[in-house]
mmCIF file with all atom_site columns, C-alpha atoms in Angstrom:
data_model
loop_
_atom_site.group_PDB
_atom_site.id
_atom_site.type_symbol
_atom_site.label_atom_id
_atom_site.label_alt_id
_atom_site.label_comp_id
_atom_site.label_asym_id
_atom_site.label_entity_id
_atom_site.label_seq_id
_atom_site.pdbx_PDB_ins_code
_atom_site.Cartn_x
_atom_site.Cartn_y
_atom_site.Cartn_z
_atom_site.occupancy
_atom_site.B_iso_or_equiv
_atom_site.pdbx_formal_charge
_atom_site.auth_seq_id
_atom_site.auth_comp_id
_atom_site.auth_asym_id
_atom_site.auth_atom_id
_atom_site.pdbx_PDB_model_num
ATOM 1   C CA . UNK A 1 1   ? 15.333 25.336 -25.401 1.00 93.00 ? 1   UNK A CA 1
ATOM 2   C CA . UNK A 1 2   ? 17.657 25.623 -22.393 1.00 94.00 ? 2   UNK A CA 1
ATOM 3   C CA . UNK A 1 3   ? 16.243 26.393 -18.977 1.00 95.00 ? 3   UNK A CA 1
ATOM 4   C CA . UNK A 1 4   ? 17.860 27.850 -15.889 1.00 97.00 ? 4   UNK A CA 1
ATOM 5   C CA . UNK A 1 5   ? 16.546 27.274 -12.394 1.00 96.00 ? 5   UNK A CA 1
ATOM 6   C CA . UNK A 1 6   ? 17.561 29.461 -9.487  1.00 98.00 ? 6   UNK A CA 1
ATOM 7   C CA . UNK A 1 7   ? 17.802 29.202 -5.734  1.00 97.00 ? 7   UNK A CA 1
ATOM 8   C CA . UNK A 1 8   ? 19.705 31.394 -3.334  1.00 97.00 ? 8   UNK A CA 1
ATOM 9   C CA . UNK A 1 9   ? 20.963 31.170 0.229   1.00 98.00 ? 9   UNK A CA 1
ATOM 10  C CA . UNK A 1 10  ? 21.467 33.880 2.816   1.00 98.00 ? 10  UNK A CA 1
ATOM 11  C CA . UNK A 1 11  ? 23.962 32.776 5.505   1.00 98.00 ? 11  UNK A CA 1
ATOM 12  C CA . UNK A 1 12  ? 24.575 34.608 8.775   1.00 98.00 ? 12  UNK A CA 1
ATOM 13  C CA . UNK A 1 13  ? 27.488 33.955 11.127  1.00 98.00 ? 13  UNK A CA 1
ATOM 14  C CA . UNK A 1 14  ? 30.324 31.475 11.142  1.00 97.00 ? 14  UNK A CA 1
ATOM 15  C CA . UNK A 1 15  ? 30.084 27.868 9.989   1.00 96.00 ? 15  UNK A CA 1
ATOM 16  C CA . UNK A 1 16  ? 29.536 26.143 13.324  1.00 96.00 ? 16  UNK A CA 1
ATOM 17  C CA . UNK A 1 17  ? 27.115 28.553 15.026  1.00 95.00 ? 17  UNK A CA 1
ATOM 18  C CA . UNK A 1 18  ? 25.734 30.294 11.962  1.00 97.00 ? 18  UNK A CA 1
ATOM 19  C CA . UNK A 1 19  ? 22.577 29.533 10.050  1.00 97.00 ? 19  UNK A CA 1
ATOM 20  C CA . UNK A 1 20  ? 21.045 30.185 6.670   1.00 98.00 ? 20  UNK A CA 1
ATOM 21  C CA . UNK A 1 21  ? 17.900 30.100 4.604   1.00 98.00 ? 21  UNK A CA 1
ATOM 22  C CA . UNK A 1 22  ? 17.682 28.520 1.155   1.00 98.00 ? 22  UNK A CA 1
ATOM 23  C CA . UNK A 1 23  ? 15.042 30.125 -1.073  1.00 98.00 ? 23  UNK A CA 1
ATOM 24  C CA . UNK A 1 24  ? 13.675 28.310 -4.121  1.00 97.00 ? 24  UNK A CA 1
ATOM 25  C CA . UNK A 1 25  ? 13.349 31.231 -6.506  1.00 97.00 ? 25  UNK A CA 1
ATOM 26  C CA . UNK A 1 26  ? 12.271 29.513 -9.725  1.00 98.00 ? 26  UNK A CA 1
ATOM 27  C CA . UNK A 1 27  ? 9.466  27.413 -8.304  1.00 97.00 ? 27  UNK A CA 1
ATOM 28  C CA . UNK A 1 28  ? 8.442  29.740 -5.516  1.00 97.00 ? 28  UNK A CA 1
ATOM 29  C CA . UNK A 1 29  ? 7.963  26.769 -3.188  1.00 96.00 ? 29  UNK A CA 1
ATOM 30  C CA . UNK A 1 30  ? 9.376  28.720 -0.295  1.00 96.00 ? 30  UNK A CA 1
ATOM 31  C CA . UNK A 1 31  ? 12.312 28.832 2.041   1.00 98.00 ? 31  UNK A CA 1
ATOM 32  C CA . UNK A 1 32  ? 14.096 26.151 4.038   1.00 97.00 ? 32  UNK A CA 1
ATOM 33  C CA . UNK A 1 33  ? 16.442 26.726 6.979   1.00 98.00 ? 33  UNK A CA 1
ATOM 34  C CA . UNK A 1 34  ? 19.944 25.222 6.867   1.00 98.00 ? 34  UNK A CA 1
ATOM 35  C CA . UNK A 1 35  ? 22.786 24.998 9.414   1.00 97.00 ? 35  UNK A CA 1
ATOM 36  C CA . UNK A 1 36  ? 26.010 23.093 10.005  1.00 97.00 ? 36  UNK A CA 1
ATOM 37  C CA . UNK A 1 37  ? 24.474 20.936 12.766  1.00 96.00 ? 37  UNK A CA 1
ATOM 38  C CA . UNK A 1 38  ? 21.577 20.029 10.424  1.00 95.00 ? 38  UNK A CA 1
ATOM 39  C CA . UNK A 1 39  ? 24.179 18.944 7.881   1.00 96.00 ? 39  UNK A CA 1
ATOM 40  C CA . UNK A 1 40  ? 26.716 17.138 10.061  1.00 95.00 ? 40  UNK A CA 1
ATOM 41  C CA . UNK A 1 41  ? 24.497 15.853 12.880  1.00 94.00 ? 41  UNK A CA 1
ATOM 42  C CA . UNK A 1 42  ? 20.683 15.613 13.119  1.00 94.00 ? 42  UNK A CA 1
ATOM 43  C CA . UNK A 1 43  ? 18.398 17.374 10.644  1.00 96.00 ? 43  UNK A CA 1
ATOM 44  C CA . UNK A 1 44  ? 16.169 18.853 13.372  1.00 94.00 ? 44  UNK A CA 1
ATOM 45  C CA . UNK A 1 45  ? 13.686 20.239 10.860  1.00 96.00 ? 45  UNK A CA 1
ATOM 46  C CA . UNK A 1 46  ? 16.313 21.854 8.634   1.00 97.00 ? 46  UNK A CA 1
ATOM 47  C CA . UNK A 1 47  ? 17.604 20.831 5.223   1.00 97.00 ? 47  UNK A CA 1
ATOM 48  C CA . UNK A 1 48  ? 21.158 20.369 3.954   1.00 97.00 ? 48  UNK A CA 1
ATOM 49  C CA . UNK A 1 49  ? 22.953 20.513 0.623   1.00 97.00 ? 49  UNK A CA 1
ATOM 50  C CA . UNK A 1 50  ? 22.980 16.711 0.639   1.00 97.00 ? 50  UNK A CA 1
ATOM 51  C CA . UNK A 1 51  ? 19.204 16.486 1.068   1.00 97.00 ? 51  UNK A CA 1
ATOM 52  C CA . UNK A 1 52  ? 18.771 18.938 -1.796  1.00 97.00 ? 52  UNK A CA 1
ATOM 53  C CA . UNK A 1 53  ? 21.090 16.799 -3.955  1.00 98.00 ? 53  UNK A CA 1
ATOM 54  C CA . UNK A 1 54  ? 19.089 13.700 -2.953  1.00 98.00 ? 54  UNK A CA 1
ATOM 55  C CA . UNK A 1 55  ? 15.862 15.389 -4.048  1.00 98.00 ? 55  UNK A CA 1
ATOM 56  C CA . UNK A 1 56  ? 17.389 16.449 -7.359  1.00 98.00 ? 56  UNK A CA 1
ATOM 57  C CA . UNK A 1 57  ? 18.901 13.027 -8.026  1.00 98.00 ? 57  UNK A CA 1
ATOM 58  C CA . UNK A 1 58  ? 15.836 10.963 -7.140  1.00 98.00 ? 58  UNK A CA 1
ATOM 59  C CA . UNK A 1 59  ? 13.559 13.078 -9.332  1.00 98.00 ? 59  UNK A CA 1
ATOM 60  C CA . UNK A 1 60  ? 15.976 13.257 -12.282 1.00 98.00 ? 60  UNK A CA 1
ATOM 61  C CA . UNK A 1 61  ? 16.646 9.506  -12.157 1.00 98.00 ? 61  UNK A CA 1
ATOM 62  C CA . UNK A 1 62  ? 12.900 8.765  -12.038 1.00 98.00 ? 62  UNK A CA 1
ATOM 63  C CA . UNK A 1 63  ? 12.302 10.937 -15.101 1.00 98.00 ? 63  UNK A CA 1
ATOM 64  C CA . UNK A 1 64  ? 15.191 9.330  -17.011 1.00 98.00 ? 64  UNK A CA 1
ATOM 65  C CA . UNK A 1 65  ? 14.034 5.808  -16.117 1.00 98.00 ? 65  UNK A CA 1
ATOM 66  C CA . UNK A 1 66  ? 10.431 6.572  -17.075 1.00 98.00 ? 66  UNK A CA 1
ATOM 67  C CA . UNK A 1 67  ? 11.598 7.986  -20.399 1.00 98.00 ? 67  UNK A CA 1
ATOM 68  C CA . UNK A 1 68  ? 13.833 4.998  -21.142 1.00 98.00 ? 68  UNK A CA 1
ATOM 69  C CA . UNK A 1 69  ? 11.163 2.455  -20.236 1.00 98.00 ? 69  UNK A CA 1
ATOM 70  C CA . UNK A 1 70  ? 8.546  4.245  -22.315 1.00 98.00 ? 70  UNK A CA 1
ATOM 71  C CA . UNK A 1 71  ? 10.935 4.441  -25.285 1.00 98.00 ? 71  UNK A CA 1
ATOM 72  C CA . UNK A 1 72  ? 11.488 0.674  -25.001 1.00 97.00 ? 72  UNK A CA 1
ATOM 73  C CA . UNK A 1 73  ? 7.725  0.038  -25.175 1.00 98.00 ? 73  UNK A CA 1
ATOM 74  C CA . UNK A 1 74  ? 7.237  -0.745 -21.467 1.00 98.00 ? 74  UNK A CA 1
ATOM 75  C CA . UNK A 1 75  ? 5.981  2.443  -19.833 1.00 98.00 ? 75  UNK A CA 1
ATOM 76  C CA . UNK A 1 76  ? 5.997  2.296  -16.044 1.00 98.00 ? 76  UNK A CA 1
ATOM 77  C CA . UNK A 1 77  ? 2.842  2.520  -13.977 1.00 98.00 ? 77  UNK A CA 1
ATOM 78  C CA . UNK A 1 78  ? 4.791  3.748  -10.954 1.00 98.00 ? 78  UNK A CA 1
ATOM 79  C CA . UNK A 1 79  ? 8.399  4.388  -9.939  1.00 98.00 ? 79  UNK A CA 1
ATOM 80  C CA . UNK A 1 80  ? 9.430  5.093  -6.363  1.00 98.00 ? 80  UNK A CA 1
ATOM 81  C CA . UNK A 1 81  ? 13.029 6.290  -6.058  1.00 98.00 ? 81  UNK A CA 1
ATOM 82  C CA . UNK A 1 82  ? 15.025 7.086  -2.946  1.00 98.00 ? 82  UNK A CA 1
ATOM 83  C CA . UNK A 1 83  ? 18.444 8.734  -3.038  1.00 98.00 ? 83  UNK A CA 1
ATOM 84  C CA . UNK A 1 84  ? 20.706 8.417  0.006   1.00 98.00 ? 84  UNK A CA 1
ATOM 85  C CA . UNK A 1 85  ? 23.524 10.970 -0.123  1.00 98.00 ? 85  UNK A CA 1
ATOM 86  C CA . UNK A 1 86  ? 26.275 10.278 2.430   1.00 98.00 ? 86  UNK A CA 1
ATOM 87  C CA . UNK A 1 87  ? 28.243 13.226 3.823   1.00 97.00 ? 87  UNK A CA 1
ATOM 88  C CA . UNK A 1 88  ? 31.351 12.771 5.937   1.00 96.00 ? 88  UNK A CA 1
ATOM 89  C CA . UNK A 1 89  ? 32.529 15.986 7.667   1.00 96.00 ? 89  UNK A CA 1
ATOM 90  C CA . UNK A 1 90  ? 36.096 16.683 6.624   1.00 95.00 ? 90  UNK A CA 1
ATOM 91  C CA . UNK A 1 91  ? 35.760 14.476 3.528   1.00 95.00 ? 91  UNK A CA 1
ATOM 92  C CA . UNK A 1 92  ? 32.615 15.650 1.774   1.00 96.00 ? 92  UNK A CA 1
ATOM 93  C CA . UNK A 1 93  ? 30.063 13.608 -0.120  1.00 97.00 ? 93  UNK A CA 1
ATOM 94  C CA . UNK A 1 94  ? 31.343 10.033 -0.106  1.00 97.00 ? 94  UNK A CA 1
ATOM 95  C CA . UNK A 1 95  ? 28.605 8.330  -2.097  1.00 98.00 ? 95  UNK A CA 1
ATOM 96  C CA . UNK A 1 96  ? 25.052 8.220  -3.343  1.00 98.00 ? 96  UNK A CA 1
ATOM 97  C CA . UNK A 1 97  ? 22.847 5.152  -3.316  1.00 98.00 ? 97  UNK A CA 1
ATOM 98  C CA . UNK A 1 98  ? 19.715 5.074  -5.461  1.00 98.00 ? 98  UNK A CA 1
ATOM 99  C CA . UNK A 1 99  ? 16.947 2.620  -4.611  1.00 98.00 ? 99  UNK A CA 1
ATOM 100 C CA . UNK A 1 100 ? 14.116 2.243  -7.100  1.00 98.00 ? 100 UNK A CA 1
ATOM 101 C CA . UNK A 1 101 ? 11.032 0.076  -6.940  1.00 98.00 ? 101 UNK A CA 1
ATOM 102 C CA . UNK A 1 102 ? 8.942  -0.026 -10.066 1.00 98.00 ? 102 UNK A CA 1
ATOM 103 C CA . UNK A 1 103 ? 5.660  -1.268 -11.416 1.00 98.00 ? 103 UNK A CA 1
ATOM 104 C CA . UNK A 1 104 ? 6.295  -1.963 -15.093 1.00 98.00 ? 104 UNK A CA 1
ATOM 105 C CA . UNK A 1 105 ? 3.796  -4.266 -16.820 1.00 97.00 ? 105 UNK A CA 1
ATOM 106 C CA . UNK A 1 106 ? 5.416  -6.633 -19.314 1.00 96.00 ? 106 UNK A CA 1
ATOM 107 C CA . UNK A 1 107 ? 8.999  -6.228 -18.041 1.00 97.00 ? 107 UNK A CA 1
ATOM 108 C CA . UNK A 1 108 ? 11.047 -8.776 -16.109 1.00 98.00 ? 108 UNK A CA 1
ATOM 109 C CA . UNK A 1 109 ? 13.498 -8.043 -13.290 1.00 98.00 ? 109 UNK A CA 1
ATOM 110 C CA . UNK A 1 110 ? 16.546 -8.263 -15.566 1.00 98.00 ? 110 UNK A CA 1
ATOM 111 C CA . UNK A 1 111 ? 15.087 -5.794 -18.051 1.00 98.00 ? 111 UNK A CA 1
ATOM 112 C CA . UNK A 1 112 ? 14.153 -3.417 -15.243 1.00 98.00 ? 112 UNK A CA 1
ATOM 113 C CA . UNK A 1 113 ? 17.622 -3.584 -13.703 1.00 98.00 ? 113 UNK A CA 1
ATOM 114 C CA . UNK A 1 114 ? 19.199 -2.891 -17.093 1.00 98.00 ? 114 UNK A CA 1
ATOM 115 C CA . UNK A 1 115 ? 16.939 0.106  -17.728 1.00 98.00 ? 115 UNK A CA 1
ATOM 116 C CA . UNK A 1 116 ? 17.660 1.421  -14.219 1.00 98.00 ? 116 UNK A CA 1
ATOM 117 C CA . UNK A 1 117 ? 21.440 1.140  -14.771 1.00 98.00 ? 117 UNK A CA 1
ATOM 118 C CA . UNK A 1 118 ? 21.070 3.068  -18.023 1.00 98.00 ? 118 UNK A CA 1
ATOM 119 C CA . UNK A 1 119 ? 19.057 5.794  -16.279 1.00 98.00 ? 119 UNK A CA 1
ATOM 120 C CA . UNK A 1 120 ? 21.642 5.981  -13.476 1.00 98.00 ? 120 UNK A CA 1
ATOM 121 C CA . UNK A 1 121 ? 24.406 6.460  -16.024 1.00 97.00 ? 121 UNK A CA 1
ATOM 122 C CA . UNK A 1 122 ? 22.574 8.941  -18.240 1.00 96.00 ? 122 UNK A CA 1
ATOM 123 C CA . UNK A 1 123 ? 20.363 11.151 -16.088 1.00 97.00 ? 123 UNK A CA 1
ATOM 124 C CA . UNK A 1 124 ? 21.749 14.712 -16.097 1.00 98.00 ? 124 UNK A CA 1
ATOM 125 C CA . UNK A 1 125 ? 22.148 14.824 -12.312 1.00 98.00 ? 125 UNK A CA 1
ATOM 126 C CA . UNK A 1 126 ? 24.153 11.571 -12.314 1.00 98.00 ? 126 UNK A CA 1
ATOM 127 C CA . UNK A 1 127 ? 26.336 13.041 -15.026 1.00 98.00 ? 127 UNK A CA 1
ATOM 128 C CA . UNK A 1 128 ? 26.825 16.252 -13.026 1.00 97.00 ? 128 UNK A CA 1
ATOM 129 C CA . UNK A 1 129 ? 27.848 14.145 -10.024 1.00 97.00 ? 129 UNK A CA 1
ATOM 130 C CA . UNK A 1 130 ? 30.182 11.880 -12.017 1.00 94.00 ? 130 UNK A CA 1
ATOM 131 C CA . UNK A 1 131 ? 33.020 12.387 -9.503  1.00 95.00 ? 131 UNK A CA 1
ATOM 132 C CA . UNK A 1 132 ? 30.922 10.653 -6.829  1.00 97.00 ? 132 UNK A CA 1
ATOM 133 C CA . UNK A 1 133 ? 30.401 6.910  -6.442  1.00 97.00 ? 133 UNK A CA 1
ATOM 134 C CA . UNK A 1 134 ? 26.763 6.185  -7.333  1.00 98.00 ? 134 UNK A CA 1
ATOM 135 C CA . UNK A 1 135 ? 25.309 2.760  -6.569  1.00 98.00 ? 135 UNK A CA 1
ATOM 136 C CA . UNK A 1 136 ? 21.887 1.346  -7.370  1.00 98.00 ? 136 UNK A CA 1
ATOM 137 C CA . UNK A 1 137 ? 19.346 -1.177 -6.144  1.00 98.00 ? 137 UNK A CA 1
ATOM 138 C CA . UNK A 1 138 ? 16.472 -1.791 -8.567  1.00 98.00 ? 138 UNK A CA 1
ATOM 139 C CA . UNK A 1 139 ? 13.520 -4.122 -8.087  1.00 98.00 ? 139 UNK A CA 1
ATOM 140 C CA . UNK A 1 140 ? 10.072 -4.633 -9.469  1.00 98.00 ? 140 UNK A CA 1
ATOM 141 C CA . UNK A 1 141 ? 7.094  -4.322 -7.149  1.00 94.00 ? 141 UNK A CA 1
#
């Protein structure tokens, strides 16, 4: 069964001095303010499209890796994934780096790295972002 998740943004003003609010409609987790300075300079308590992509990518990758490891007979105890999304004003998103640290009983570092590469390649968010360079660091705890 397909699912659709929804968020919406209300933006007021021009790009440089304007501001907006992103609302997470499907989950109901609330609203987050967004502005150009929070995107191109310091966050200052506001989110950005890149932070939202980082959240989506780190959670999707973790789910894909957990699924792959479990399917291979080595379910993880814990996965901690960080996604760093780099934005260059005037250029756009220039890259994403995933860093994962896992606790996986019965699996060696080589097997973990291989499973992590597979998850990076096959998680739906990675596939949606296929036009972006995605790199990975994977290590066992």
